[in-house]
PDB file of C-alpha atoms in Angstrom:
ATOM      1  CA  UNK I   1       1.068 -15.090   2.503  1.00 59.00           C
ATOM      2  CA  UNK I   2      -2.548 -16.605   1.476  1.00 50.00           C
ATOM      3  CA  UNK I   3      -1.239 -20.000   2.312  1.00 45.00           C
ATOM      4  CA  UNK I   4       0.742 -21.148  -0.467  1.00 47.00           C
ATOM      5  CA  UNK I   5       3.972 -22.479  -0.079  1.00 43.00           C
ATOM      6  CA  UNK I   6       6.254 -21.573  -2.795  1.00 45.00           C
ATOM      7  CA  UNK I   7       9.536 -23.062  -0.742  1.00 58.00           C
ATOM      8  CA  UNK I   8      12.213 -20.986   1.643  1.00 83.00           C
ATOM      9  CA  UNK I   9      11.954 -17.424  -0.180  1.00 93.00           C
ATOM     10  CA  UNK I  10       8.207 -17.362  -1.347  1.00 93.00           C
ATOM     11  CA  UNK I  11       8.637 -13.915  -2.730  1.00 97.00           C
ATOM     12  CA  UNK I  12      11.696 -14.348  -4.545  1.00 97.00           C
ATOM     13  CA  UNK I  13       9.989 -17.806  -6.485  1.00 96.00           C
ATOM     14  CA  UNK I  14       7.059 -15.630  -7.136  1.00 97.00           C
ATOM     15  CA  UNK I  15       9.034 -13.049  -9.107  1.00 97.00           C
ATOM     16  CA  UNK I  16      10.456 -16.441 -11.016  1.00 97.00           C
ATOM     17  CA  UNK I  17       7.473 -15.768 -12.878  1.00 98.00           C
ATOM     18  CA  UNK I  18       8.658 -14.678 -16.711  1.00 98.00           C
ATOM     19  CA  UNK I  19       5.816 -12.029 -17.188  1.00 98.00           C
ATOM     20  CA  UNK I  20       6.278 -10.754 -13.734  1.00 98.00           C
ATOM     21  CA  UNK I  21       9.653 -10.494 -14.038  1.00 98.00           C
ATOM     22  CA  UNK I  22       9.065  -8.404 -16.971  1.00 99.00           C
ATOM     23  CA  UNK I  23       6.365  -6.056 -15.585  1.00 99.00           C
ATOM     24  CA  UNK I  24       8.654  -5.453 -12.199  1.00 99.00           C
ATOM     25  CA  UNK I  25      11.678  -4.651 -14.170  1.00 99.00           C
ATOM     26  CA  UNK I  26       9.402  -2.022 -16.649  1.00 99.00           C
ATOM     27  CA  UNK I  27       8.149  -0.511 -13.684  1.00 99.00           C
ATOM     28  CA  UNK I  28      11.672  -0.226 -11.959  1.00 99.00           C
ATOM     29  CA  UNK I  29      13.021   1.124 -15.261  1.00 99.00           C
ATOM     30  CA  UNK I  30      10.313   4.161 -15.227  1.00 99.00           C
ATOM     31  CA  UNK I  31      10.801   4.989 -11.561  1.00 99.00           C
ATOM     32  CA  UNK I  32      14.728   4.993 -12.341  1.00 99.00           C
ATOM     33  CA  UNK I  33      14.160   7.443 -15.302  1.00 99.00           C
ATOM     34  CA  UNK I  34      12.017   9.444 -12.659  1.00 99.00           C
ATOM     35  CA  UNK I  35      14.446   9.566  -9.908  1.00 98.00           C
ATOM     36  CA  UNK I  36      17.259  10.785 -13.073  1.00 98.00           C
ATOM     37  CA  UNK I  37      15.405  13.886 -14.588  1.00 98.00           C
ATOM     38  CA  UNK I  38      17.342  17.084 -13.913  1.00 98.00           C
ATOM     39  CA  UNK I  39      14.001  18.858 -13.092  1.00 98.00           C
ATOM     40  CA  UNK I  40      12.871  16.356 -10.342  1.00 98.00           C
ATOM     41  CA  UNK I  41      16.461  16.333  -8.634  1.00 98.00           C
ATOM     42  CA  UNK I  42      16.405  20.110  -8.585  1.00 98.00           C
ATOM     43  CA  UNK I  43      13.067  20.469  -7.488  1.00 98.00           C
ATOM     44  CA  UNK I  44      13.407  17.575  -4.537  1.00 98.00           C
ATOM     45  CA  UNK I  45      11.361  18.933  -1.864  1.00 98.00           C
ATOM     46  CA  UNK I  46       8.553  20.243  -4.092  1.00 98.00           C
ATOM     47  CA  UNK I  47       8.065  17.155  -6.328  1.00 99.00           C
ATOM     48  CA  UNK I  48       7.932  15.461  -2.652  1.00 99.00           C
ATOM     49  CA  UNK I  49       5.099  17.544  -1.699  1.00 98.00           C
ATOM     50  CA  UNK I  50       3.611  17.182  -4.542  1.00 98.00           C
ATOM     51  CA  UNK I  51       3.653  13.362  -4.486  1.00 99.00           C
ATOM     52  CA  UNK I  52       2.309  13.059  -0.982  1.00 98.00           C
ATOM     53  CA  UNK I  53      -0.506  15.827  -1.830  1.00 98.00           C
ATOM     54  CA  UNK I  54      -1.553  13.910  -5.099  1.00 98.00           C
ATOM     55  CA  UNK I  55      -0.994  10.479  -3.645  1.00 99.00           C
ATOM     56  CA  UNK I  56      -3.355  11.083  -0.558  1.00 99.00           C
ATOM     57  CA  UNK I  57      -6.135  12.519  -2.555  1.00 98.00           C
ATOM     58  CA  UNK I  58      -6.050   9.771  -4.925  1.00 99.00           C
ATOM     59  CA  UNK I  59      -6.069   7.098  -1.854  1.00 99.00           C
ATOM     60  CA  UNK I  60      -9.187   8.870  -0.925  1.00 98.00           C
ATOM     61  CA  UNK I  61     -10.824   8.850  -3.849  1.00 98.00           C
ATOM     62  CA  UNK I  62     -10.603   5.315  -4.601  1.00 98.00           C
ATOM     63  CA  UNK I  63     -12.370   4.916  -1.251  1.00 97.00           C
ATOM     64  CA  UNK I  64     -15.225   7.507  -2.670  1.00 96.00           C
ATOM     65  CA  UNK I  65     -13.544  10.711  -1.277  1.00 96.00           C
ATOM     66  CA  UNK I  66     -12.870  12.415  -4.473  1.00 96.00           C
ATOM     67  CA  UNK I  67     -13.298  16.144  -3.542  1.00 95.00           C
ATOM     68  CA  UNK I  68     -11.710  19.380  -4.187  1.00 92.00           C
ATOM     69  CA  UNK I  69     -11.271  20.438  -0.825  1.00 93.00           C
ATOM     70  CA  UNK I  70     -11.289  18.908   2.696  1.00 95.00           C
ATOM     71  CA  UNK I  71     -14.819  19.742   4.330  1.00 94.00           C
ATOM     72  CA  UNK I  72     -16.872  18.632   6.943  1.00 93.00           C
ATOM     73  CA  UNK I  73     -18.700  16.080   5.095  1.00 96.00           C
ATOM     74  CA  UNK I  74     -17.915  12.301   6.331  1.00 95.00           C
ATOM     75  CA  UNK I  75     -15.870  11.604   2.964  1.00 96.00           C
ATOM     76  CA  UNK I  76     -14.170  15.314   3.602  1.00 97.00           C
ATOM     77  CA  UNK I  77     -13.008  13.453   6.905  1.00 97.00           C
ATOM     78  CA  UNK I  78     -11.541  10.613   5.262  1.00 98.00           C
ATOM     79  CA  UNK I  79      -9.825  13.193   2.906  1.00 98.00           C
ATOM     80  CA  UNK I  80      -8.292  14.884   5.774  1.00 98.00           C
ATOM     81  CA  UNK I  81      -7.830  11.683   7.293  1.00 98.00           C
ATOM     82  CA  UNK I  82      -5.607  10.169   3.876  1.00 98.00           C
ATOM     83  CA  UNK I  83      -3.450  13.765   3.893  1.00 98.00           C
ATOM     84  CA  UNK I  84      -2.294  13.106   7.573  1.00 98.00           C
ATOM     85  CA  UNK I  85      -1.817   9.965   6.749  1.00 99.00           C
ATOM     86  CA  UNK I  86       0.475  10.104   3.473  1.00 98.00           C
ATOM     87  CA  UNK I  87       2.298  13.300   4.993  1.00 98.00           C
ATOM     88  CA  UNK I  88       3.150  11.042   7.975  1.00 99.00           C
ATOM     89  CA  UNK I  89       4.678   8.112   5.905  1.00 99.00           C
ATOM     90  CA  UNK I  90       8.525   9.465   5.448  1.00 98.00           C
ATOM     91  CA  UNK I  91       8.705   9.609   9.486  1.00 98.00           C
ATOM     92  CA  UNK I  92       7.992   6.202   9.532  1.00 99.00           C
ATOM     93  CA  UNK I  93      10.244   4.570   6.634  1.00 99.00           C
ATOM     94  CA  UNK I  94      13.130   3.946   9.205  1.00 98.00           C
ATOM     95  CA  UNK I  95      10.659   2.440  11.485  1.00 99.00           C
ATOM     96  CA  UNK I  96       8.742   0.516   9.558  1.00 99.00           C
ATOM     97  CA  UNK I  97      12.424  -1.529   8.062  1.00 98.00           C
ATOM     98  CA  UNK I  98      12.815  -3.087  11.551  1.00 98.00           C
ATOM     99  CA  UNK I  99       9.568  -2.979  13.597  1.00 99.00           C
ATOM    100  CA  UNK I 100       6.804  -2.875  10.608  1.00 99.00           C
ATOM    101  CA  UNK I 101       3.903  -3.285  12.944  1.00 98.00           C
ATOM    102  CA  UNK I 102       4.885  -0.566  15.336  1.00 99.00           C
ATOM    103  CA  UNK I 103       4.728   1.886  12.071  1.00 99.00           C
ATOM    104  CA  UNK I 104       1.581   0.475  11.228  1.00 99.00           C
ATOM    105  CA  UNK I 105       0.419   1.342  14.375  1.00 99.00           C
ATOM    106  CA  UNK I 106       1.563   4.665  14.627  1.00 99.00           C
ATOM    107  CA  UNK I 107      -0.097   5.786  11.018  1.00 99.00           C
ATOM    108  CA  UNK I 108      -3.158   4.013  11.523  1.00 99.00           C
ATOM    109  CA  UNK I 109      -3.697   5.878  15.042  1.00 98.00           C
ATOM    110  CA  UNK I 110      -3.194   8.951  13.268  1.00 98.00           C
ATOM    111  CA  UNK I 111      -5.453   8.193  10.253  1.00 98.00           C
ATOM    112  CA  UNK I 112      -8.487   6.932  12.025  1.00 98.00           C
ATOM    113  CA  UNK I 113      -8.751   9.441  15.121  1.00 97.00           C
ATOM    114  CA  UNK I 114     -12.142  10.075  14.981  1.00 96.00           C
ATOM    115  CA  UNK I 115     -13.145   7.472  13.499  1.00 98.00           C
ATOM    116  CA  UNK I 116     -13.023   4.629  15.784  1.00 98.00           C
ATOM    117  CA  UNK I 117     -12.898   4.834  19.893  1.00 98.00           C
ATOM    118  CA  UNK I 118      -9.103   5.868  21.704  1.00 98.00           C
ATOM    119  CA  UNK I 119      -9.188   2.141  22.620  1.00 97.00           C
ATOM    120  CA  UNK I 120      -8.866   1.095  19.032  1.00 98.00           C
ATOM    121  CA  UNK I 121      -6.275   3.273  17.538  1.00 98.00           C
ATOM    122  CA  UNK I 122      -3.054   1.468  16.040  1.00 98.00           C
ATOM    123  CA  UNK I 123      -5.192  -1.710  17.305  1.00 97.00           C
ATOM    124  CA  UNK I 124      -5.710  -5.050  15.608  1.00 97.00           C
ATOM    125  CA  UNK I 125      -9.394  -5.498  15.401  1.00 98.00           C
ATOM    126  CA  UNK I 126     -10.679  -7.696  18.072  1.00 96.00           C
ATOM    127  CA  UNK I 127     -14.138  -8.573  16.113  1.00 96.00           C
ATOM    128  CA  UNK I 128     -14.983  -9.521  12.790  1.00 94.00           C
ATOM    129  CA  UNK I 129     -16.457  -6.245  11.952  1.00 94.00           C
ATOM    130  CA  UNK I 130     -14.188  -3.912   9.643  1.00 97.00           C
ATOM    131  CA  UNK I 131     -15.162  -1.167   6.998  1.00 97.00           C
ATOM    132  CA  UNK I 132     -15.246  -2.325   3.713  1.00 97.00           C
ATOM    133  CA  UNK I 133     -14.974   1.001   1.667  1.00 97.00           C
ATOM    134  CA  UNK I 134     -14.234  -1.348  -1.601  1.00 97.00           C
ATOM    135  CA  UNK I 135     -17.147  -3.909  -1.066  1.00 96.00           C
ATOM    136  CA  UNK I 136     -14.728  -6.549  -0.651  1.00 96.00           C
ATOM    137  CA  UNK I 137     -17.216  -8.677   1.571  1.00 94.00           C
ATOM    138  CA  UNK I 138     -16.405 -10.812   4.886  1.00 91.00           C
ATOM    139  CA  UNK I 139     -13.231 -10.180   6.581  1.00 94.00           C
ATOM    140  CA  UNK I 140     -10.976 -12.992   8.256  1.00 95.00           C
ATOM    141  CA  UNK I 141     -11.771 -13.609  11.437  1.00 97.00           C
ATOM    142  CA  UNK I 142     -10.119 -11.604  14.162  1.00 97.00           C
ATOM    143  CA  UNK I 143      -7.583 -14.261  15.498  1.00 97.00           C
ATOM    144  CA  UNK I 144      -6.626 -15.066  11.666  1.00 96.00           C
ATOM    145  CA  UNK I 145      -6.128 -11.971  10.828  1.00 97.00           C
ATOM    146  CA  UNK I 146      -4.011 -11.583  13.722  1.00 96.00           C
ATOM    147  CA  UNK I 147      -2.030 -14.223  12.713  1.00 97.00           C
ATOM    148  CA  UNK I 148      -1.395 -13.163   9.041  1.00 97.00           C
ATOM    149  CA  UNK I 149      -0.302  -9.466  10.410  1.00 97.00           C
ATOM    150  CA  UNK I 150       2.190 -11.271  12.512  1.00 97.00           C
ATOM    151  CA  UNK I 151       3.542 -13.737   9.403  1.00 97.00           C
ATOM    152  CA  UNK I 152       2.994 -10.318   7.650  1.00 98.00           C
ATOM    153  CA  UNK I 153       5.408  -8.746   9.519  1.00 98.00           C
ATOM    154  CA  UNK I 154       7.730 -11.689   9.999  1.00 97.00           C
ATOM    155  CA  UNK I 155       7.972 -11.726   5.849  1.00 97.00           C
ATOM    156  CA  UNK I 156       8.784  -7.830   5.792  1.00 98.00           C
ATOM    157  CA  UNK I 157      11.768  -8.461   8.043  1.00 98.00           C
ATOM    158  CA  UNK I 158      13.121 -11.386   6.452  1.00 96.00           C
ATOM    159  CA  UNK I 159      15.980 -11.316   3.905  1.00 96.00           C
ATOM    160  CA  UNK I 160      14.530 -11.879   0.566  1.00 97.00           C
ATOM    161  CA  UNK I 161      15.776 -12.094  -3.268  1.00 97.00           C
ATOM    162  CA  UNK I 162      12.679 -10.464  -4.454  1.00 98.00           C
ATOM    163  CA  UNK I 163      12.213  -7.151  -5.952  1.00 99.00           C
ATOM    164  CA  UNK I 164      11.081  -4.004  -3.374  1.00 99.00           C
ATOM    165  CA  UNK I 165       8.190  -3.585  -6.225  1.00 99.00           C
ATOM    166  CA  UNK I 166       7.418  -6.991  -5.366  1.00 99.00           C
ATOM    167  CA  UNK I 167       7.281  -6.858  -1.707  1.00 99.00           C
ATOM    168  CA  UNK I 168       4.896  -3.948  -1.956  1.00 99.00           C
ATOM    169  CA  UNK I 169       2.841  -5.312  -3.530  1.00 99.00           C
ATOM    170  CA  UNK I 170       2.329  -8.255  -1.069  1.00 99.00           C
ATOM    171  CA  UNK I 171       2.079  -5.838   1.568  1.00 99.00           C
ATOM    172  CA  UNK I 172      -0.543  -3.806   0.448  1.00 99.00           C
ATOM    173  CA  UNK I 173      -2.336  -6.932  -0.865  1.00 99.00           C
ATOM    174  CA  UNK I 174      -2.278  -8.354   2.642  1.00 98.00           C
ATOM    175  CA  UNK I 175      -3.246  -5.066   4.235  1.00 99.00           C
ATOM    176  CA  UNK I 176      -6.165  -4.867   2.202  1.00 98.00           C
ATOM    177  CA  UNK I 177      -7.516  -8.485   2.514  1.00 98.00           C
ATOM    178  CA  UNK I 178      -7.195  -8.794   5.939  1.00 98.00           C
ATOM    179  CA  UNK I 179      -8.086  -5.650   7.195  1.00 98.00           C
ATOM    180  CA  UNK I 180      -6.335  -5.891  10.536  1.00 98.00           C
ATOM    181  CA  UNK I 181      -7.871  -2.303  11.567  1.00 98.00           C
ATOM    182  CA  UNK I 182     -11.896  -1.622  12.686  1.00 98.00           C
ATOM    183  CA  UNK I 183     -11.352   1.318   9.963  1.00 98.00           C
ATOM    184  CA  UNK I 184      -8.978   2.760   7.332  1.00 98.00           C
ATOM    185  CA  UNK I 185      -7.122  -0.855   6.737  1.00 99.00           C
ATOM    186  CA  UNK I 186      -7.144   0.614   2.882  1.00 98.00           C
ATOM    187  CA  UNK I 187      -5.689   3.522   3.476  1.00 99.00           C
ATOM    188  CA  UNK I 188      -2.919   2.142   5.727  1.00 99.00           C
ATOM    189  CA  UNK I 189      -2.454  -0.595   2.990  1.00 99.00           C
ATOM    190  CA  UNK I 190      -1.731   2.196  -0.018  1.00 99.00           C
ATOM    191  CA  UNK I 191       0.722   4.226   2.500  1.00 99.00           C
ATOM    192  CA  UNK I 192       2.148   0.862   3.006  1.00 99.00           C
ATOM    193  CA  UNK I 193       3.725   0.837  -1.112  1.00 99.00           C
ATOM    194  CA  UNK I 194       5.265   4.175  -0.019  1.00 99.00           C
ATOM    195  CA  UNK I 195       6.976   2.391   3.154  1.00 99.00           C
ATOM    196  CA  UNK I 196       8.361  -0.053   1.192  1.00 99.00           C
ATOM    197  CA  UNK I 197      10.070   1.416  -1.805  1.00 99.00           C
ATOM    198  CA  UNK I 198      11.236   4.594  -0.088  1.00 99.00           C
ATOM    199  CA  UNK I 199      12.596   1.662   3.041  1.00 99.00           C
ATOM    200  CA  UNK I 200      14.322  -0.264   0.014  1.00 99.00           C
ATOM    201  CA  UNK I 201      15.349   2.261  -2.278  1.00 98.00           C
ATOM    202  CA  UNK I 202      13.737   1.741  -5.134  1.00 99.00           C
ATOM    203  CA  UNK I 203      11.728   5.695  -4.227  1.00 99.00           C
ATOM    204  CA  UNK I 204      13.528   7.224  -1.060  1.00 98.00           C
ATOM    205  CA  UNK I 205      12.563  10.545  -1.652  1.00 98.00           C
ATOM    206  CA  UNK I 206       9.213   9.328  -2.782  1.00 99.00           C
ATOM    207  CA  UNK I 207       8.979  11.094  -5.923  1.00 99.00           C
ATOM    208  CA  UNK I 208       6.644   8.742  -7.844  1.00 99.00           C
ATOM    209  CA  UNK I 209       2.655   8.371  -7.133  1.00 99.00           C
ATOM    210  CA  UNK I 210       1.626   4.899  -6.766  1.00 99.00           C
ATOM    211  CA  UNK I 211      -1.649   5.744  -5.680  1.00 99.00           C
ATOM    212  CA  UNK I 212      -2.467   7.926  -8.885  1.00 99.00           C
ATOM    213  CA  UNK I 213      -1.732   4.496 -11.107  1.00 99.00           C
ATOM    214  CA  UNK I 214      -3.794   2.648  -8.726  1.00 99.00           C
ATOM    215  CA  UNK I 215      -7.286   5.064  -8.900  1.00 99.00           C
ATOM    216  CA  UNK I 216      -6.382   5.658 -12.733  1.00 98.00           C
ATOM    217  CA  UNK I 217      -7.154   1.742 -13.337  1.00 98.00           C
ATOM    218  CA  UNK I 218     -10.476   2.163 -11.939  1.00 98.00           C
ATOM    219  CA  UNK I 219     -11.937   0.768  -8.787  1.00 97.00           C
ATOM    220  CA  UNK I 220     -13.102  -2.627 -10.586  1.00 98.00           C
ATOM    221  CA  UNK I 221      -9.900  -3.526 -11.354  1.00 98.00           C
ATOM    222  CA  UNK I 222      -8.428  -2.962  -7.921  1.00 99.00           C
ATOM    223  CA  UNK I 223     -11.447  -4.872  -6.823  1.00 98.00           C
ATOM    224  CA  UNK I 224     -10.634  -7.938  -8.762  1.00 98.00           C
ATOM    225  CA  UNK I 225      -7.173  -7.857  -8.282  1.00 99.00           C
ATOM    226  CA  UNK I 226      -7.585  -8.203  -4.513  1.00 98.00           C
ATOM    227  CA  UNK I 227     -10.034 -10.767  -4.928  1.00 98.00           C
ATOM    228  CA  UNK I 228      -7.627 -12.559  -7.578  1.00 98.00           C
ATOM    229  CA  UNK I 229      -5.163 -12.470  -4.427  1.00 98.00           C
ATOM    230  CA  UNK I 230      -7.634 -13.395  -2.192  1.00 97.00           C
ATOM    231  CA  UNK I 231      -8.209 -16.355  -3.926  1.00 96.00           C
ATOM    232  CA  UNK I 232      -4.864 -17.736  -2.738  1.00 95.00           C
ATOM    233  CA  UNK I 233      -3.861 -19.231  -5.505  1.00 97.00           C
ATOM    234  CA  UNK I 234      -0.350 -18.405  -7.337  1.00 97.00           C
ATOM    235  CA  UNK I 235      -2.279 -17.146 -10.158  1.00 98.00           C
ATOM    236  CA  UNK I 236      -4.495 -14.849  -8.260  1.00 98.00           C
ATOM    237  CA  UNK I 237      -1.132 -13.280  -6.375  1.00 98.00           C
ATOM    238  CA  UNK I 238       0.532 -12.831  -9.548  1.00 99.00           C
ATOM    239  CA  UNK I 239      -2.269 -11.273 -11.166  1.00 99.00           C
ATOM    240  CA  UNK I 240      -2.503  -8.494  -8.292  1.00 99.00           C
ATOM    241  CA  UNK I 241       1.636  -8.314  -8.509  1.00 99.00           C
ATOM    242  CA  UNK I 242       0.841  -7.489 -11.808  1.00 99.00           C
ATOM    243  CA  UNK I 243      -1.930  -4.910 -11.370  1.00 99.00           C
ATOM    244  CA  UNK I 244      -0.267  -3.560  -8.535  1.00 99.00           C
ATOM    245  CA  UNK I 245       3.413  -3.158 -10.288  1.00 99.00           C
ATOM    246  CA  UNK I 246       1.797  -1.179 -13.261  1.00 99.00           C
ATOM    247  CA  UNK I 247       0.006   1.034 -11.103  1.00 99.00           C
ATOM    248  CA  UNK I 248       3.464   1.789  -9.539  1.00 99.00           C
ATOM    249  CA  UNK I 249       4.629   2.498 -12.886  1.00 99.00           C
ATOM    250  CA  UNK I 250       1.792   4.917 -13.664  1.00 99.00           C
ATOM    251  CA  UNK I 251       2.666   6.661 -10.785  1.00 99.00           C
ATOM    252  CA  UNK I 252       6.514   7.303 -12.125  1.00 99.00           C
ATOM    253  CA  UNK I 253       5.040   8.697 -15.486  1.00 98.00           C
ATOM    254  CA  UNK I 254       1.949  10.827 -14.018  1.00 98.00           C
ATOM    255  CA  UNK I 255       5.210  12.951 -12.213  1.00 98.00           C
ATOM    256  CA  UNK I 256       5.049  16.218 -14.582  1.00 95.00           C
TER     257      UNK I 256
END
């Protein structure tokens, strides 16, 4: 996805890798042991809630929106604007398998009204100018960052050997680099884990909390984990596979 060639399923030879292996099956075992507990199965629709409730505060408040209660304020907006956002994911799962971009589309239009202009809802950018909540610095240029939404896209619908955990991970790492939207790429890029493992079945009631793993291991981390992928290198994407599959696995544990 950064430009490496790793041969005809680039996502299955990444999860080759002997410690990724090992981190993607740990992380698959605790979502498993999730999705088995007596009290979660009984209590579907309210662990559910619960998940999308925790998981969109969390998103916000890795992007500096860590408040009680949705106000006003311009980082109470983004709050409210993560909460429509995560409650909107499940509608899209289905959509998202087959036509990932028009389910992009349709939850970044709902997450940045207000934000940006009509004209650029569910929009690739068509400038180089993004917001960069994380301080990740420049963003691709518009037409490449076309482009790597389109391979993006290509790679989602593609038969692959990989793990789901895996594939997550490269799509919220290429959300998040790229930043295909004017605002609230981020965002779109966390509700993007929840598309894929609910769309694969490794989560399809969406039980577990990615998000809270991800804000638990600190905003640095995330930072250089993107910038690891960013890098391009096989060792920078497996580093952020690796960050990103233990957040996942936080998220199966921080379920009470």
């Amino acid at each position: 996805m950064t430009g490496q060639r790793f041969g005809r399923d680039p996502l299955a030879e990444l999860a080759t890798d002997p410690a990724t292996a090992e981190i993607l099956a740990a992380a698959r075992a605790e979502i498993d042991a999730l999705l088995w507990r007596r009290d979660v199965r009984s209590n579907a629709v309210e662990v559910a809630a619960s998940s999308m409730e925790r998981g969109a505060r969390d998103s916000a408040a890795i992007d500096g929106a860590d408040l009680a209660v949705v106000d006003d304020s311009p980082m109470g907006r983004v709050l409210d604007a993560a909460i429509r956002l995560t409650a909107a994911v499940p509608g899209q799962v289905e959509v998202f398998a087959t036509a990932p971009l028009q389910a992009l589309a349709h939850l970044h239009a709902l997450t940045a009204t207000g934000f940006v202009p009509d004209d650029e809802l569910g929009r690739p950018r068509a400038g180089d100018r993004a917001d960069d909540p994380l301080n990740l610095g420049a963003v691709p240029p518009a037409a490449a960052a076309s482009e790597r939404l389109s391979l993006l896209a290509r790679t989602l619908t593609t038969p692959t050997e990989a793990p789901a955990l895996l594939v997550a991970a490269i799509a919220h790492a290429e959300l998040a680099v790229v930043r295909p939207f004017t605002w609230g790429s981020d965002l779109v890029a966390r509700a993007a884990v929840r598309l894929v493992i609910a769309g694969r079945g490794v989560d399809p009631s969406l039980f577990s909390i990615p998000e809270h793993g991800m804000f638990e291991m600190g905003r640095p981390a995330y930072v250089r984990a993107l910038q690891g992928y960013s890098s391009g290198t096989r060792e920078g994407v497996l580093a952020f596979i690796s960050w990103h599959t233990t957040a996942c696995a936080m998220g199966a544990k921080a379920v009470p």
